[in-house]
Short mmCIF file of C-alpha atoms in Angstrom, two decimals:
data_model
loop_
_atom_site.label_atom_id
_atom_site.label_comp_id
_atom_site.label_asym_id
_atom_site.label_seq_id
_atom_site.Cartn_x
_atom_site.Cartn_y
_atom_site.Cartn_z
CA UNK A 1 0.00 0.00 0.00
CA UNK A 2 0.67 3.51 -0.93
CA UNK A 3 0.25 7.10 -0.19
CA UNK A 4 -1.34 8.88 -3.05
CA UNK A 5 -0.30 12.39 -3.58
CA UNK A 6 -3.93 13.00 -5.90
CA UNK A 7 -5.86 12.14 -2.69
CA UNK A 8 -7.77 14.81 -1.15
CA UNK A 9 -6.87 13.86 1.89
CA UNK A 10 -3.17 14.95 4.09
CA UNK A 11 -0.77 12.94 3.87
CA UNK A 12 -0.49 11.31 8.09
CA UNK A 13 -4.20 10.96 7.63
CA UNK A 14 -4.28 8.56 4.55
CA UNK A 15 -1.26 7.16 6.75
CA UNK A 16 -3.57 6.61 9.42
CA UNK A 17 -6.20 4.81 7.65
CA UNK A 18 -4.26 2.84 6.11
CA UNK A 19 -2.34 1.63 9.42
CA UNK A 20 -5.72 1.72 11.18
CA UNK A 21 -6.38 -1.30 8.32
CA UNK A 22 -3.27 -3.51 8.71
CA UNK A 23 -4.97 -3.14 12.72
CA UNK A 24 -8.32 -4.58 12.52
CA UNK A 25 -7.38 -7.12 9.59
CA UNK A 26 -5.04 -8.56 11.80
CA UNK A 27 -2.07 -7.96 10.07
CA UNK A 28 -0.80 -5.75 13.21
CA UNK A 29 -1.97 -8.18 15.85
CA UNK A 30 -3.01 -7.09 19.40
CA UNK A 31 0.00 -6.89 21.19
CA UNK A 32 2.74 -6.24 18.43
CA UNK A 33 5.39 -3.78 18.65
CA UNK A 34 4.69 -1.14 16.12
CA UNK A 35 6.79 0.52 13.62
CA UNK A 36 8.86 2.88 14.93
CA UNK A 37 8.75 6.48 13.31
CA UNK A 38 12.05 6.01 11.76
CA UNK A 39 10.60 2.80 9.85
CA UNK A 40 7.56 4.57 8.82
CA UNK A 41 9.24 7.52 7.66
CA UNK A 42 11.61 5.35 5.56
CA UNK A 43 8.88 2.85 4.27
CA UNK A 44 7.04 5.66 3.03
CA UNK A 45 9.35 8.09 1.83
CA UNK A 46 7.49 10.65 4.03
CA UNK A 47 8.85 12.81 7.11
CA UNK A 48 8.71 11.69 10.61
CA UNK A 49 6.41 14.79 11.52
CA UNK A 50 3.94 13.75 9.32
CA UNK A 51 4.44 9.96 10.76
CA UNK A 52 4.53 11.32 14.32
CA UNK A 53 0.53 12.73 13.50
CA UNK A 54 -0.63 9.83 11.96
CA UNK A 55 0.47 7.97 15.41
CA UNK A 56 -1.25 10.68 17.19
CA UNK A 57 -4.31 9.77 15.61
CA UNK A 58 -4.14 6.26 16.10
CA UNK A 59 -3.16 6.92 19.56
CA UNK A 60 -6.10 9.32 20.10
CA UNK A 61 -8.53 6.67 18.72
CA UNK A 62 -7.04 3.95 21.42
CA UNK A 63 -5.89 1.70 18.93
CA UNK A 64 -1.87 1.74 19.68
CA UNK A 65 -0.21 2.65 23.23
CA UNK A 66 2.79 4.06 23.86
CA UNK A 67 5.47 2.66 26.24
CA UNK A 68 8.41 4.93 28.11
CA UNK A 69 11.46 3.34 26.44
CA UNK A 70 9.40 0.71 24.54
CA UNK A 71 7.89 2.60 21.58
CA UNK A 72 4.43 2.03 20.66
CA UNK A 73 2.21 -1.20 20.68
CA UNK A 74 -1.16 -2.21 19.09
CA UNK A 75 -3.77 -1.93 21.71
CA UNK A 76 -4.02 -5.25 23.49
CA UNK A 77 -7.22 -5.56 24.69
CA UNK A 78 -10.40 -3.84 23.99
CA UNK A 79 -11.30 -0.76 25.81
CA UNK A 80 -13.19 -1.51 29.41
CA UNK A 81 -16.76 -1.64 28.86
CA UNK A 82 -18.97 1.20 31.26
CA UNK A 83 -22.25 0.05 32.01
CA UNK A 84 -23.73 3.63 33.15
CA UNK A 85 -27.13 2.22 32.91
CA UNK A 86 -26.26 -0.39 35.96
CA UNK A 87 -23.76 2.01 37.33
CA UNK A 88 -26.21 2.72 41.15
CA UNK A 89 -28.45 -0.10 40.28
CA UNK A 90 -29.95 -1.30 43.70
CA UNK A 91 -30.84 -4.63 42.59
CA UNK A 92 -27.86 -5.51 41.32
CA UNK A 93 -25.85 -4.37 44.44
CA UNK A 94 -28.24 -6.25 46.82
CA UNK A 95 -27.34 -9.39 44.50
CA UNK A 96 -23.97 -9.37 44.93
CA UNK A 97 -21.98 -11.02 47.84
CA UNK A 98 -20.93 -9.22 50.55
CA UNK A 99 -22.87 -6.16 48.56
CA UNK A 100 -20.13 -5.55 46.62
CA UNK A 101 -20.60 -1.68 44.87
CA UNK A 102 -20.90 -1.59 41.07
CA UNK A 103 -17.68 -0.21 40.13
CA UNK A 104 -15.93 -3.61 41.35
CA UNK A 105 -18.54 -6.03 40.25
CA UNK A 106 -18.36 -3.91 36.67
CA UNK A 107 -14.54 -4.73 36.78
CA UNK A 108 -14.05 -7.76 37.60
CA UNK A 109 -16.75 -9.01 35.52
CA UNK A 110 -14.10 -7.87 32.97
CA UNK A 111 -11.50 -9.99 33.90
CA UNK A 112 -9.53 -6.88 36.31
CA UNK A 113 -9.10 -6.42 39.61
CA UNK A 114 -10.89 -3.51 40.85
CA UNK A 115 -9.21 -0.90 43.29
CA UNK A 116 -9.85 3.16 44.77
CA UNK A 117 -8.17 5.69 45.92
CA UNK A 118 -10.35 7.83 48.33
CA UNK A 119 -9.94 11.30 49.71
CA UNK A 120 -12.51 13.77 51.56
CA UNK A 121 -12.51 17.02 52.62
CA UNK A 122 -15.80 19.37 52.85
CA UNK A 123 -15.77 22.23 50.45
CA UNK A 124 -17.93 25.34 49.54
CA UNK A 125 -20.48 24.76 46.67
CA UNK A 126 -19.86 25.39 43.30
CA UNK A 127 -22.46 27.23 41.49
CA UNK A 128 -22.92 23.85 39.44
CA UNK A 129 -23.00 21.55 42.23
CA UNK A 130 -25.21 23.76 44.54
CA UNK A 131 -27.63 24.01 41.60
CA UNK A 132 -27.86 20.47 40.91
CA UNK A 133 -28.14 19.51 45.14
CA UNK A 134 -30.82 22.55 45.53
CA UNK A 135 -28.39 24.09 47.40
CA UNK A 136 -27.03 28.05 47.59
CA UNK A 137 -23.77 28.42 46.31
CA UNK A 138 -20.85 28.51 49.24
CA UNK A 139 -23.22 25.90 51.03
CA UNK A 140 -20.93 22.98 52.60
CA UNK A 141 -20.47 20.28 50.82
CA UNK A 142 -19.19 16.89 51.48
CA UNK A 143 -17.18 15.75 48.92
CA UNK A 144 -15.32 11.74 48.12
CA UNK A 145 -12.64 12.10 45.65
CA UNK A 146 -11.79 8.71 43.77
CA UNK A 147 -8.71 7.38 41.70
CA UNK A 148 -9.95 4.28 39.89
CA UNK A 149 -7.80 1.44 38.70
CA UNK A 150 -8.09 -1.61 36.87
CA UNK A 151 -5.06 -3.78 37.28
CA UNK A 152 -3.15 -1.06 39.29
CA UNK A 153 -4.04 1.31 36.21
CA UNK A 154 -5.66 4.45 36.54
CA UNK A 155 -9.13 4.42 34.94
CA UNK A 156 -11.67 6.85 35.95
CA UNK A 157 -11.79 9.95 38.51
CA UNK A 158 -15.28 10.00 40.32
CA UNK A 159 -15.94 12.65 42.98
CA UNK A 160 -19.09 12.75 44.85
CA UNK A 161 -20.46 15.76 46.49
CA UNK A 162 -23.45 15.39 49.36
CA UNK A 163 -25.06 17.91 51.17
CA UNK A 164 -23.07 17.68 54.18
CA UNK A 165 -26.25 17.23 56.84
CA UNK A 166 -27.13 13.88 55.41
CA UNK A 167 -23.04 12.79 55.35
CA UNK A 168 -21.76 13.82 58.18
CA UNK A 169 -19.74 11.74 60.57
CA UNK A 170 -20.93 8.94 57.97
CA UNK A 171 -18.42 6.15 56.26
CA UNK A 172 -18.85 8.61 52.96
CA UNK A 173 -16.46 11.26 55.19
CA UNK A 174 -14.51 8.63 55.71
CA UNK A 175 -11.32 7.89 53.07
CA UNK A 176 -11.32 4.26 53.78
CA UNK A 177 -12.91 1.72 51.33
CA UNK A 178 -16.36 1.44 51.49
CA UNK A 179 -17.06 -2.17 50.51
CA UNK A 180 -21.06 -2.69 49.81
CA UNK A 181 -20.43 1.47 47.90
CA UNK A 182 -21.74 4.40 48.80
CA UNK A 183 -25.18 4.29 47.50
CA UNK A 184 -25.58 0.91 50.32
CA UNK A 185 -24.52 3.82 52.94
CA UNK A 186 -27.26 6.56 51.78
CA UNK A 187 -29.93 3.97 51.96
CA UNK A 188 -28.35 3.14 55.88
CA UNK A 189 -28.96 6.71 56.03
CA UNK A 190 -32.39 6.35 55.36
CA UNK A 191 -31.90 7.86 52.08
CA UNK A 192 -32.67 5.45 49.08
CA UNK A 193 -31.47 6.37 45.80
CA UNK A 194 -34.66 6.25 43.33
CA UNK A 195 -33.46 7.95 40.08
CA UNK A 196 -31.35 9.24 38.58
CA UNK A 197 -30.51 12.22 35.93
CA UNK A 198 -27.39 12.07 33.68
CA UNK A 199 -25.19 14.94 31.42
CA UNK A 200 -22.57 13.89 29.52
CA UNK A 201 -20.38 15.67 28.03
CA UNK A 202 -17.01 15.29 25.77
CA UNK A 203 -13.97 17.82 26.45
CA UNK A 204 -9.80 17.57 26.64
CA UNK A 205 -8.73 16.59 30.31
CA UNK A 206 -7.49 18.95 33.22
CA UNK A 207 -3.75 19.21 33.63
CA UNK A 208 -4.28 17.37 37.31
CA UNK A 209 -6.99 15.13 35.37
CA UNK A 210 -4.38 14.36 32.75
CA UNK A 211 -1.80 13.62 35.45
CA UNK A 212 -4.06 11.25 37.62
CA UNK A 213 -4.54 9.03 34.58
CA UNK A 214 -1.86 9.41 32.92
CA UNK A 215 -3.33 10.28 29.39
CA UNK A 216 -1.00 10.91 26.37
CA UNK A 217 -1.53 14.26 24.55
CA UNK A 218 -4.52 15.29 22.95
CA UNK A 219 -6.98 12.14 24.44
CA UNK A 220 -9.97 14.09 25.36
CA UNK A 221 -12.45 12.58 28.13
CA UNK A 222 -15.58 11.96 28.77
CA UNK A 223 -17.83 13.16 31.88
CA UNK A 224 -20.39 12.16 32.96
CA UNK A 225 -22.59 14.08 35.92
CA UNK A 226 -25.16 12.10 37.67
CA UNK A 227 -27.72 13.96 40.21
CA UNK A 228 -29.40 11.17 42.38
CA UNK A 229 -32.58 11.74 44.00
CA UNK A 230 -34.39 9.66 47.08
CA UNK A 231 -37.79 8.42 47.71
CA UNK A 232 -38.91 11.93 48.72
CA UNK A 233 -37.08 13.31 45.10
CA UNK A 234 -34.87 14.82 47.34
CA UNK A 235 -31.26 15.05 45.27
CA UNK A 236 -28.49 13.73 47.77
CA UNK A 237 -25.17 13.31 45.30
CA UNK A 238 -24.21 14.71 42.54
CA UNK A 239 -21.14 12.07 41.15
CA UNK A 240 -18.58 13.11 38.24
CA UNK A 241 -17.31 10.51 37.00
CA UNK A 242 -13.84 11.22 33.90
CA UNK A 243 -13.59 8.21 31.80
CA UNK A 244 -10.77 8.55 29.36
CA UNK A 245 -11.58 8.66 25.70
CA UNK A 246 -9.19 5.91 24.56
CA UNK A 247 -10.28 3.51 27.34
CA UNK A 248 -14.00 3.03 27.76
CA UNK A 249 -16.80 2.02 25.95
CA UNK A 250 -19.95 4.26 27.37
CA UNK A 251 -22.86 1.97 27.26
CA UNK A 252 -26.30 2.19 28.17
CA UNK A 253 -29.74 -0.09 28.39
CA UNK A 254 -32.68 1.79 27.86
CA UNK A 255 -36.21 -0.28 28.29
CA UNK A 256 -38.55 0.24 24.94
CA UNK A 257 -41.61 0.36 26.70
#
């Protein structure tokens, strides 16, 4: 295969497609070292800036990873699968043993082994969050800040912000794990989560966002807000949740009826 100089399109992005090919035929098999930008450059008789964006893109679109030292790889397994749909779903917490929250069972049903970071603190109110928890802004806020790993890997960022008169002196203000998730403890609280109302919401990562999960340049992220509201329709958390373009699959089930 070729680069054709007649083609309306630049030259990295005809590059692109046609590496993006040789990936899901097979050819470049998950796993395999890939062609260093030296051996592009040469194979195609084209520079190694217009090689280095054609990686980029690839890179962007979470089909090839890039190792410190290593070079770059084809992708080796699929991107992790979020189930936002189940993501809170009461029944399927109360099925699992010990309660287990959704996160881990969501992981692990993947084949990883879940694991969070956890930090609070109580801060003012954003504008945004006091909104969304009926709130005025500067209100206190409790707020659970999560790093989220798969296989010791960062994954997501989720922080959860509660008025603070239903959380206080509860596990939630507490940085330890919280096994059966934090939904189990606001139903303790006498507060059952009911429903639910998502935004989502596609932009380029935070410096400290980009740092945390140690994205590559120009991977953009998604997030996704979630207000939950009790069996008075009360809202008790709003949860952001960053999931990293290149990494996740955002799924949902919606019932037709």
């Amino acid at each position: 295969m070729t680069l054709n100089p007649a083609d309306s399109r630049p030259l990295y992005q005809q590059l692109a497609s046609m590496l993006r090919q040789q990936i899901q035929s097979g050819e470049l098999a998950p796993g395999d070292r890939f062609p260093t930008e030296g051996e592009l450059s040469d194979h195609y008789g084209i520079s190694r800036n217009t090689v280095r964006l054609a990686l980029d893109v690839l890179r962007n679109e979470g089909l090839i990873v890039s190792r410190r030292g290593r070079g770059s790889f084809v992708r080796s397994e699929p991107p992790m699968r979020y189930y936002a749909s189940l993501t809170g779903s009461r029944r399927k917490r109360l099925e699992a043993d010990r309660r287990r929250d959704t996160f881990s069972q969501q992981i692990e049903a993947q084949g990883k082994t879940p694991r969070q970071v956890s930090t609070v603190e109580v801060v003012p109110a954003s504008d945004e969050i006091a909104s969304h928890l009926r709130l005025r802004p500067g209100d206190p806020v409790g707020v659970r800040r999560r790093v989220m790993y798969a296989d010791d890997q960062p994954l997501q960022l989720g922080d959860s912000y509660y008025p603070l008169n239903i959380v206080r002196d509860s596990k939630i203000m507490n940085p330890a794990d919280i096994v059966e998730g934090t939904d189990q403890v606001l139903e303790d609280l006498g507060h059952i989560p009911t429903r639910y109302e998502d935004e989502i919401t596609w932009r380029m990562p935070s410096a400290d966002e980009a740092t945390k999960l140690h994205l590559g340049p120009a991977t953009p992220v998604g997030r996704l807000l979630r207000t939950s509201f009790d069996q008075e329709d009360r809202p008790i958390e709003v949860y952001q949740v960053i999931l990293p373009g290149d990494r996740h699959v955002l799924l949902y089930e919606v019932d037709a009826e």
